Short mmCIF file of C-alpha atoms in Angstrom, two decimals:
data_model
loop_
_atom_site.label_atom_id
_atom_site.label_comp_id
_atom_site.label_asym_id
_atom_site.label_seq_id
_atom_site.Cartn_x
_atom_site.Cartn_y
_atom_site.Cartn_z
CA MET A 1 -18.53 3.08 -24.99
CA SER A 2 -16.69 5.78 -22.20
CA ASP A 3 -13.34 3.94 -20.71
CA ARG A 4 -15.15 4.14 -17.51
CA ILE A 5 -17.54 1.93 -16.78
CA GLU A 6 -20.02 3.01 -13.45
CA LEU A 7 -19.20 1.29 -10.56
CA PRO A 8 -22.52 -1.12 -9.65
CA GLU A 9 -21.92 -3.10 -6.99
CA GLY A 10 -19.96 -0.57 -4.65
CA LEU A 11 -16.73 -1.17 -5.39
CA PRO A 12 -15.86 2.49 -3.97
CA GLU A 13 -15.64 5.49 -5.67
CA ALA A 14 -11.49 5.27 -5.05
CA ILE A 15 -11.43 2.64 -7.52
CA ALA A 16 -12.43 5.21 -10.32
CA GLN A 17 -10.67 7.78 -8.99
CA ALA A 18 -7.34 5.03 -8.81
CA GLY A 19 -8.31 3.76 -12.08
CA GLN A 20 -8.53 6.72 -13.97
CA ASP A 21 -4.87 7.93 -13.72
CA ALA A 22 -2.16 4.50 -12.24
CA ALA A 23 -0.76 7.07 -9.63
CA LEU A 24 2.90 7.32 -10.06
CA PRO A 25 4.60 9.37 -7.11
CA GLY A 26 5.29 12.49 -8.61
CA ASP A 27 2.30 13.22 -10.18
CA GLY A 28 0.21 13.77 -7.26
CA SER A 29 -2.85 12.36 -7.61
CA GLU A 30 -2.53 10.28 -4.57
CA LEU A 31 -0.90 10.56 -1.39
CA VAL A 32 0.43 8.00 0.44
CA PHE A 33 -0.56 8.73 3.61
CA ASN A 34 -3.22 11.15 3.94
CA SER A 35 -2.60 12.28 7.57
CA PRO A 36 0.64 12.75 9.27
CA TRP A 37 -0.60 10.00 12.26
CA GLU A 38 -1.26 7.45 9.07
CA ALA A 39 2.16 8.03 8.77
CA LYS A 40 3.49 7.79 12.77
CA ALA A 41 1.29 4.19 12.99
CA PHE A 42 2.58 3.44 9.92
CA ALA A 43 6.15 3.92 11.15
CA ILE A 44 5.27 2.76 14.69
CA VAL A 45 4.70 -0.99 13.50
CA LEU A 46 7.48 -0.88 11.16
CA ALA A 47 9.85 -0.30 13.23
CA LEU A 48 9.26 -2.69 16.36
CA HIS A 49 9.27 -5.28 13.53
CA GLN A 50 12.29 -4.83 12.47
CA GLN A 51 14.03 -4.22 15.96
CA GLY A 52 12.50 -8.24 16.05
CA HIS A 53 9.70 -7.28 18.67
CA TYR A 54 7.14 -9.59 16.37
CA SER A 55 7.24 -11.15 12.63
CA TRP A 56 5.85 -9.73 9.64
CA THR A 57 3.24 -12.44 9.72
CA GLU A 58 2.63 -12.04 13.04
CA TRP A 59 1.33 -8.69 12.13
CA ALA A 60 -0.18 -9.62 9.02
CA GLN A 61 -2.43 -11.90 11.17
CA ALA A 62 -3.27 -8.88 13.48
CA LEU A 63 -3.97 -6.65 10.96
CA GLY A 64 -5.86 -9.05 8.95
CA GLY A 65 -7.73 -9.98 12.33
CA GLU A 66 -9.27 -5.89 12.74
CA ILE A 67 -10.08 -5.96 8.47
CA ARG A 68 -11.83 -9.50 8.98
CA ALA A 69 -13.89 -7.97 12.14
CA ALA A 70 -14.70 -4.75 10.10
CA GLY A 71 -16.23 -6.96 7.71
CA ASP A 72 -17.55 -6.08 3.93
CA GLU A 73 -18.30 -2.25 5.13
CA ASP A 74 -14.72 -1.65 4.66
CA ASP A 75 -14.44 0.51 2.21
CA GLY A 76 -10.51 0.61 2.60
CA THR A 77 -10.15 4.87 4.14
CA GLY A 78 -10.39 3.83 7.34
CA TYR A 79 -7.28 1.37 6.53
CA TYR A 80 -5.03 3.27 9.33
CA LEU A 81 -7.91 3.04 11.88
CA LEU A 82 -7.86 -0.96 11.56
CA TRP A 83 -3.46 -0.25 11.13
CA LEU A 84 -3.75 1.58 14.70
CA SER A 85 -6.19 -0.57 16.61
CA ALA A 86 -3.98 -3.69 15.40
CA ALA A 87 -1.01 -1.94 16.88
CA GLU A 88 -2.18 -1.24 19.99
CA LYS A 89 -3.26 -4.77 20.68
CA LEU A 90 -0.40 -6.80 19.21
CA ILE A 91 2.04 -3.94 21.40
CA ALA A 92 -0.22 -4.30 24.18
CA SER A 93 0.23 -8.66 23.64
CA LYS A 94 3.99 -8.26 23.63
CA ALA A 95 3.87 -6.49 26.74
CA LEU A 96 5.62 -3.51 25.18
CA VAL A 97 3.71 -1.45 26.56
CA ASP A 98 1.20 -1.83 29.69
CA GLU A 99 -2.70 -0.54 28.56
CA SER A 100 -3.12 1.25 31.03
CA GLU A 101 -0.24 3.26 30.86
CA LEU A 102 -1.20 3.93 27.23
CA LEU A 103 -4.92 5.12 28.38
CA ALA A 104 -3.13 7.20 30.94
CA ARG A 105 -0.94 9.06 28.38
CA LYS A 106 -3.97 9.41 26.01
CA GLN A 107 -5.82 11.14 28.67
CA ALA A 108 -2.74 13.44 29.73
CA LEU A 109 -2.31 14.92 25.96
CA GLU A 110 -6.21 15.44 25.95
CA VAL A 111 -6.06 17.50 29.53
CA ALA A 112 -3.22 19.39 27.72
CA GLN A 113 -5.37 20.32 25.01
CA GLY A 114 -8.11 21.56 27.17
CA GLY A 115 -9.75 18.35 26.02
CA PRO A 116 -12.67 16.44 27.75
CA ALA A 117 -12.26 17.06 31.61
CA MET B 1 -12.00 10.85 5.87
CA SER B 2 -10.77 12.37 2.05
CA ALA B 3 -7.57 14.28 1.15
CA GLY B 4 -9.22 17.28 1.42
CA ASP B 5 -10.68 16.61 4.81
CA ASP B 6 -9.91 19.11 7.50
CA ASN B 7 -6.73 16.99 8.33
CA HIS B 8 -4.80 17.97 5.20
CA HIS B 9 -3.49 21.73 5.96
CA ASN B 10 -2.20 19.86 9.42
CA ASP B 11 0.16 17.60 6.66
CA ASP B 12 2.76 20.14 7.09
CA HIS B 13 5.98 19.78 9.44
CA ASP B 14 5.32 21.87 12.37
CA HIS B 15 2.06 19.33 12.74
CA ASP B 16 3.24 18.05 16.40
CA HIS B 17 3.85 21.22 17.75
CA GLN B 18 0.44 22.90 19.30
CA HIS B 19 0.00 26.07 18.78
CA ALA B 20 -2.41 28.17 20.90
CA ASN B 21 -5.14 28.09 18.63
CA SER B 22 -5.30 24.75 16.70
CA ARG B 23 -7.80 22.54 17.07
CA PRO B 24 -8.09 19.78 19.20
CA LEU B 25 -6.24 16.05 18.34
CA SER B 26 -8.61 14.27 16.71
CA ASP B 27 -8.73 10.63 18.46
CA PRO B 28 -6.70 8.79 16.46
CA GLU B 29 -3.81 11.36 16.65
CA LEU B 30 -4.59 11.56 20.42
CA ARG B 31 -3.39 8.03 20.29
CA VAL B 32 -0.53 7.51 18.21
CA LYS B 33 0.67 10.44 20.00
CA ALA B 34 0.24 8.47 23.18
CA LEU B 35 1.00 5.22 21.33
CA GLU B 36 4.69 7.10 19.95
CA SER B 37 5.53 9.15 23.23
CA VAL B 38 5.56 5.79 25.22
CA LEU B 39 7.31 3.94 23.42
CA VAL B 40 10.21 6.69 23.14
CA ASP B 41 10.05 6.85 26.47
CA LYS B 42 10.74 3.34 26.71
CA GLY B 43 13.45 3.93 24.53
CA LEU B 44 11.83 1.56 22.01
CA ILE B 45 11.72 3.18 19.40
CA ASP B 46 13.55 6.22 18.12
CA PRO B 47 11.94 9.42 16.63
CA ALA B 48 14.40 9.95 13.88
CA ALA B 49 14.21 6.45 12.74
CA MET B 50 11.22 6.74 12.32
CA ASP B 51 10.90 10.47 10.02
CA ALA B 52 13.37 8.34 7.81
CA LEU B 53 11.32 5.46 7.76
CA ILE B 54 8.22 7.95 7.02
CA GLU B 55 10.08 9.99 4.07
CA ASN B 56 11.56 6.84 2.25
CA TYR B 57 7.68 5.22 1.98
CA GLU B 58 6.59 8.92 0.63
CA THR B 59 9.24 9.28 -1.13
CA ARG B 60 11.37 7.00 -2.73
CA VAL B 61 9.41 3.30 -2.27
CA GLY B 62 6.69 3.53 -5.15
CA PRO B 63 5.49 2.35 -8.56
CA HIS B 64 8.24 3.62 -10.17
CA ASN B 65 10.65 1.02 -8.76
CA GLY B 66 8.27 -1.58 -10.10
CA ALA B 67 8.27 0.61 -13.67
CA GLN B 68 11.93 0.22 -13.61
CA VAL B 69 12.10 -3.08 -13.36
CA VAL B 70 9.26 -3.95 -15.58
CA ALA B 71 11.55 -2.18 -18.54
CA HIS B 72 14.38 -3.76 -18.06
CA ALA B 73 12.10 -7.20 -18.46
CA TRP B 74 11.28 -5.72 -21.63
CA SER B 75 14.42 -4.71 -23.02
CA ASP B 76 17.03 -7.57 -21.61
CA GLN B 77 15.54 -11.44 -22.23
CA GLN B 78 17.94 -12.71 -19.89
CA TYR B 79 16.66 -10.29 -16.86
CA ARG B 80 13.29 -11.39 -18.10
CA GLN B 81 13.96 -14.98 -17.50
CA ARG B 82 15.66 -14.15 -14.03
CA LEU B 83 12.78 -12.07 -12.68
CA LEU B 84 10.28 -15.03 -14.15
CA GLU B 85 12.29 -17.77 -11.88
CA ASP B 86 13.41 -15.64 -9.02
CA GLY B 87 11.43 -12.30 -8.57
CA THR B 88 13.43 -11.31 -5.32
CA LYS B 89 16.57 -11.67 -6.42
CA ALA B 90 16.15 -10.37 -9.77
CA ILE B 91 14.47 -7.35 -8.51
CA ALA B 92 17.45 -6.82 -5.82
CA GLU B 93 19.64 -6.65 -9.12
CA LEU B 94 17.88 -3.65 -9.68
CA GLY B 95 18.56 -2.27 -5.52
CA PHE B 96 14.74 -3.01 -4.52
CA SER B 97 14.23 -4.99 -1.65
CA GLY B 98 13.15 -4.59 1.39
CA MET B 99 9.81 -4.86 3.55
CA GLU B 100 7.51 -6.94 2.24
CA GLY B 101 9.23 -7.39 -0.89
CA GLU B 102 11.00 -10.74 0.56
CA ASP B 103 9.46 -13.53 -1.59
CA MET B 104 8.21 -12.02 -4.84
CA VAL B 105 6.60 -13.94 -7.73
CA VAL B 106 6.61 -12.06 -11.42
CA VAL B 107 3.17 -13.33 -13.02
CA GLU B 108 3.78 -12.62 -16.63
CA ASN B 109 0.93 -11.14 -18.93
CA SER B 110 0.30 -12.40 -22.18
CA ALA B 111 -1.83 -12.87 -24.90
CA THR B 112 -3.74 -16.12 -23.35
CA VAL B 113 -3.01 -15.12 -20.05
CA HIS B 114 -3.68 -12.38 -17.73
CA ASN B 115 -2.79 -11.94 -14.34
CA VAL B 116 -4.45 -9.83 -11.11
CA LEU B 117 -3.28 -9.34 -7.52
CA VAL B 118 -5.25 -8.72 -4.30
CA CYS B 119 -4.89 -10.10 -1.10
CA THR B 120 -7.96 -11.33 0.39
CA LEU B 121 -6.53 -11.55 4.48
CA CYS B 122 -5.27 -8.05 4.47
CA SER B 123 -3.40 -5.85 2.28
CA CYS B 124 -0.29 -7.65 1.88
CA TYR B 125 1.15 -6.34 -1.16
CA PRO B 126 4.91 -5.70 -2.84
CA TRP B 127 6.09 -2.61 -1.42
CA PRO B 128 9.64 -2.56 -2.57
CA THR B 129 8.19 -2.34 -6.14
CA LEU B 130 4.95 -0.44 -5.88
CA GLY B 131 5.21 1.16 -2.98
CA LEU B 132 1.94 1.25 -0.38
CA PRO B 133 -1.21 0.09 -1.68
CA PRO B 134 -4.09 2.36 -3.02
CA VAL B 135 -7.09 2.51 -1.19
CA TRP B 136 -9.38 0.63 -3.44
CA TYR B 137 -6.71 -2.54 -3.01
CA LYS B 138 -7.68 -2.65 1.03
CA SER B 139 -11.18 -2.15 0.01
CA ALA B 140 -13.32 -5.14 1.01
CA PRO B 141 -15.47 -5.29 -1.98
CA TYR B 142 -12.01 -5.86 -3.88
CA ARG B 143 -10.72 -8.22 -1.99
CA SER B 144 -13.54 -10.32 -1.99
CA ARG B 145 -14.96 -9.99 -5.83
CA VAL B 146 -11.68 -10.12 -7.68
CA ILE B 147 -11.50 -13.46 -6.46
CA SER B 148 -15.77 -14.23 -7.47
CA GLU B 149 -15.97 -12.38 -10.57
CA PRO B 150 -12.54 -11.10 -11.22
CA ARG B 151 -13.47 -10.79 -15.30
CA LYS B 152 -16.52 -7.88 -13.63
CA VAL B 153 -14.51 -6.00 -11.42
CA LEU B 154 -11.65 -5.90 -14.50
CA LYS B 155 -14.54 -4.61 -16.46
CA GLU B 156 -15.31 -1.92 -13.95
CA PHE B 157 -11.55 -0.46 -14.26
CA GLY B 158 -12.62 -0.48 -17.84
CA LEU B 159 -10.10 -3.70 -18.88
CA LYS B 160 -12.59 -5.75 -20.87
CA ILE B 161 -10.61 -9.15 -21.06
CA GLY B 162 -11.53 -11.74 -24.02
CA ASP B 163 -12.97 -14.80 -23.23
CA ASP B 164 -9.92 -16.88 -24.74
CA VAL B 165 -7.66 -14.90 -22.22
CA GLU B 166 -7.33 -16.79 -18.88
CA VAL B 167 -7.48 -15.05 -15.89
CA ARG B 168 -5.17 -15.49 -12.85
CA VAL B 169 -6.03 -14.01 -9.57
CA TRP B 170 -2.80 -13.98 -6.96
CA ASP B 171 -3.44 -14.29 -3.42
CA SER B 172 -0.67 -12.62 -1.44
CA THR B 173 0.44 -13.42 2.09
CA ALA B 174 2.74 -12.05 4.31
CA GLU B 175 4.84 -14.45 3.07
CA LEU B 176 4.61 -13.98 -0.64
CA ARG B 177 3.65 -11.86 -2.90
CA TYR B 178 3.28 -11.19 -6.56
CA MET B 179 3.93 -8.32 -9.18
CA VAL B 180 2.89 -8.31 -12.79
CA LEU B 181 4.68 -8.11 -15.62
CA PRO B 182 2.64 -6.15 -18.26
CA GLU B 183 2.97 -6.92 -21.99
CA ARG B 184 4.97 -4.27 -23.50
CA PRO B 185 2.70 -2.10 -25.79
CA PRO B 186 2.81 -1.74 -30.00
CA GLY B 187 4.98 0.69 -30.96
CA THR B 188 7.79 0.52 -28.63
CA ASP B 189 9.86 -0.79 -30.35
CA GLY B 190 13.59 1.07 -30.27
CA MET B 191 12.80 3.23 -26.52
CA SER B 192 15.55 3.29 -24.11
CA GLU B 193 14.39 2.05 -20.21
CA GLU B 194 13.64 5.35 -19.72
CA GLN B 195 10.95 6.02 -22.24
CA LEU B 196 9.46 2.71 -21.36
CA ALA B 197 9.67 3.10 -17.47
CA ALA B 198 7.64 6.15 -17.76
CA LEU B 199 4.72 4.42 -19.78
CA VAL B 200 4.47 1.14 -17.10
CA THR B 201 2.08 2.23 -14.40
CA ARG B 202 0.76 0.69 -11.14
CA ASP B 203 -2.50 -0.50 -12.44
CA ALA B 204 -0.56 -2.33 -14.87
CA MET B 205 1.11 -3.63 -12.13
CA ILE B 206 -1.25 -4.68 -10.18
CA GLY B 207 -2.99 -6.10 -13.30
CA VAL B 208 -6.37 -3.75 -12.93
CA SER B 209 -4.66 -2.01 -16.58
CA LEU B 210 -3.15 -2.81 -19.47
CA ILE B 211 -0.25 -0.13 -20.69
CA PRO B 212 -1.62 1.25 -23.66
CA ALA B 213 0.60 2.44 -26.82
CA PRO B 214 2.10 5.35 -26.35
CA LYS B 215 0.50 8.46 -28.57
CA ILE B 216 2.43 9.19 -31.37
#
């Protein structure tokens, strides 16, 4: 019997991979963040919490809400997209940043890079 | 999206600069950048502090910390006792504390009990000792199935739990997080803590694998 059994009911392939060599940092087998924006989104949420803008329980509820909404299709790979959406909503609900301000900034960035006119 | 996709070559340090020929930023990149720049303008976040946070989680916080805790517990019965009685305090003795590690409960595997962790609500996980959770830990199938059919899920990880062993599934929350103290494998008598720590894997501390006896 091989020690890595096939995954019948849709446990993501990532399980097979991750299970294979329980990655310890430094062995290079798993990245903490897949791209810089994920790290940034992560750090924004931590930094604002550390300054007392919301409790960690409030954050867990916000993130949990996004994750629940994503439902059974959520294979964990889009985790930081859910994280980002939860962050945008919580930050808006705490009135730290105005949603329209955020949108305007995003559009300005798009224009600056020659994006959608 | 996989680690090998187009985003990947963007991982280097000049990712924030727009070069004449660089590809346009993706939607999430734009959203994060907009959020960050507005927050910085308002003085709500400090870019240097953000970089320090990221560096901390990319390099210093990870399962090598938990491995030290486990190795110390295997080597020192009194520490093991303290760890099981007050996980947070005993883990802090070794210098590991902070976000998502405030209320730690360490659960011990034995010949009769096997423990496994999940967070059904979202992705709560003991950051100071295990780092950030792997992708599969955050997936909907793992979160739901490890509760409903733990033995089957463990088998898919290659771990067959005997019928005489009780499987306990611990559901983490924002207030309370768990870590598994795996069984010390045979053939490790006389090993130093450092040698022992090198045997300890992240997955064993989540409870989806055991620590095999070292190859001689």
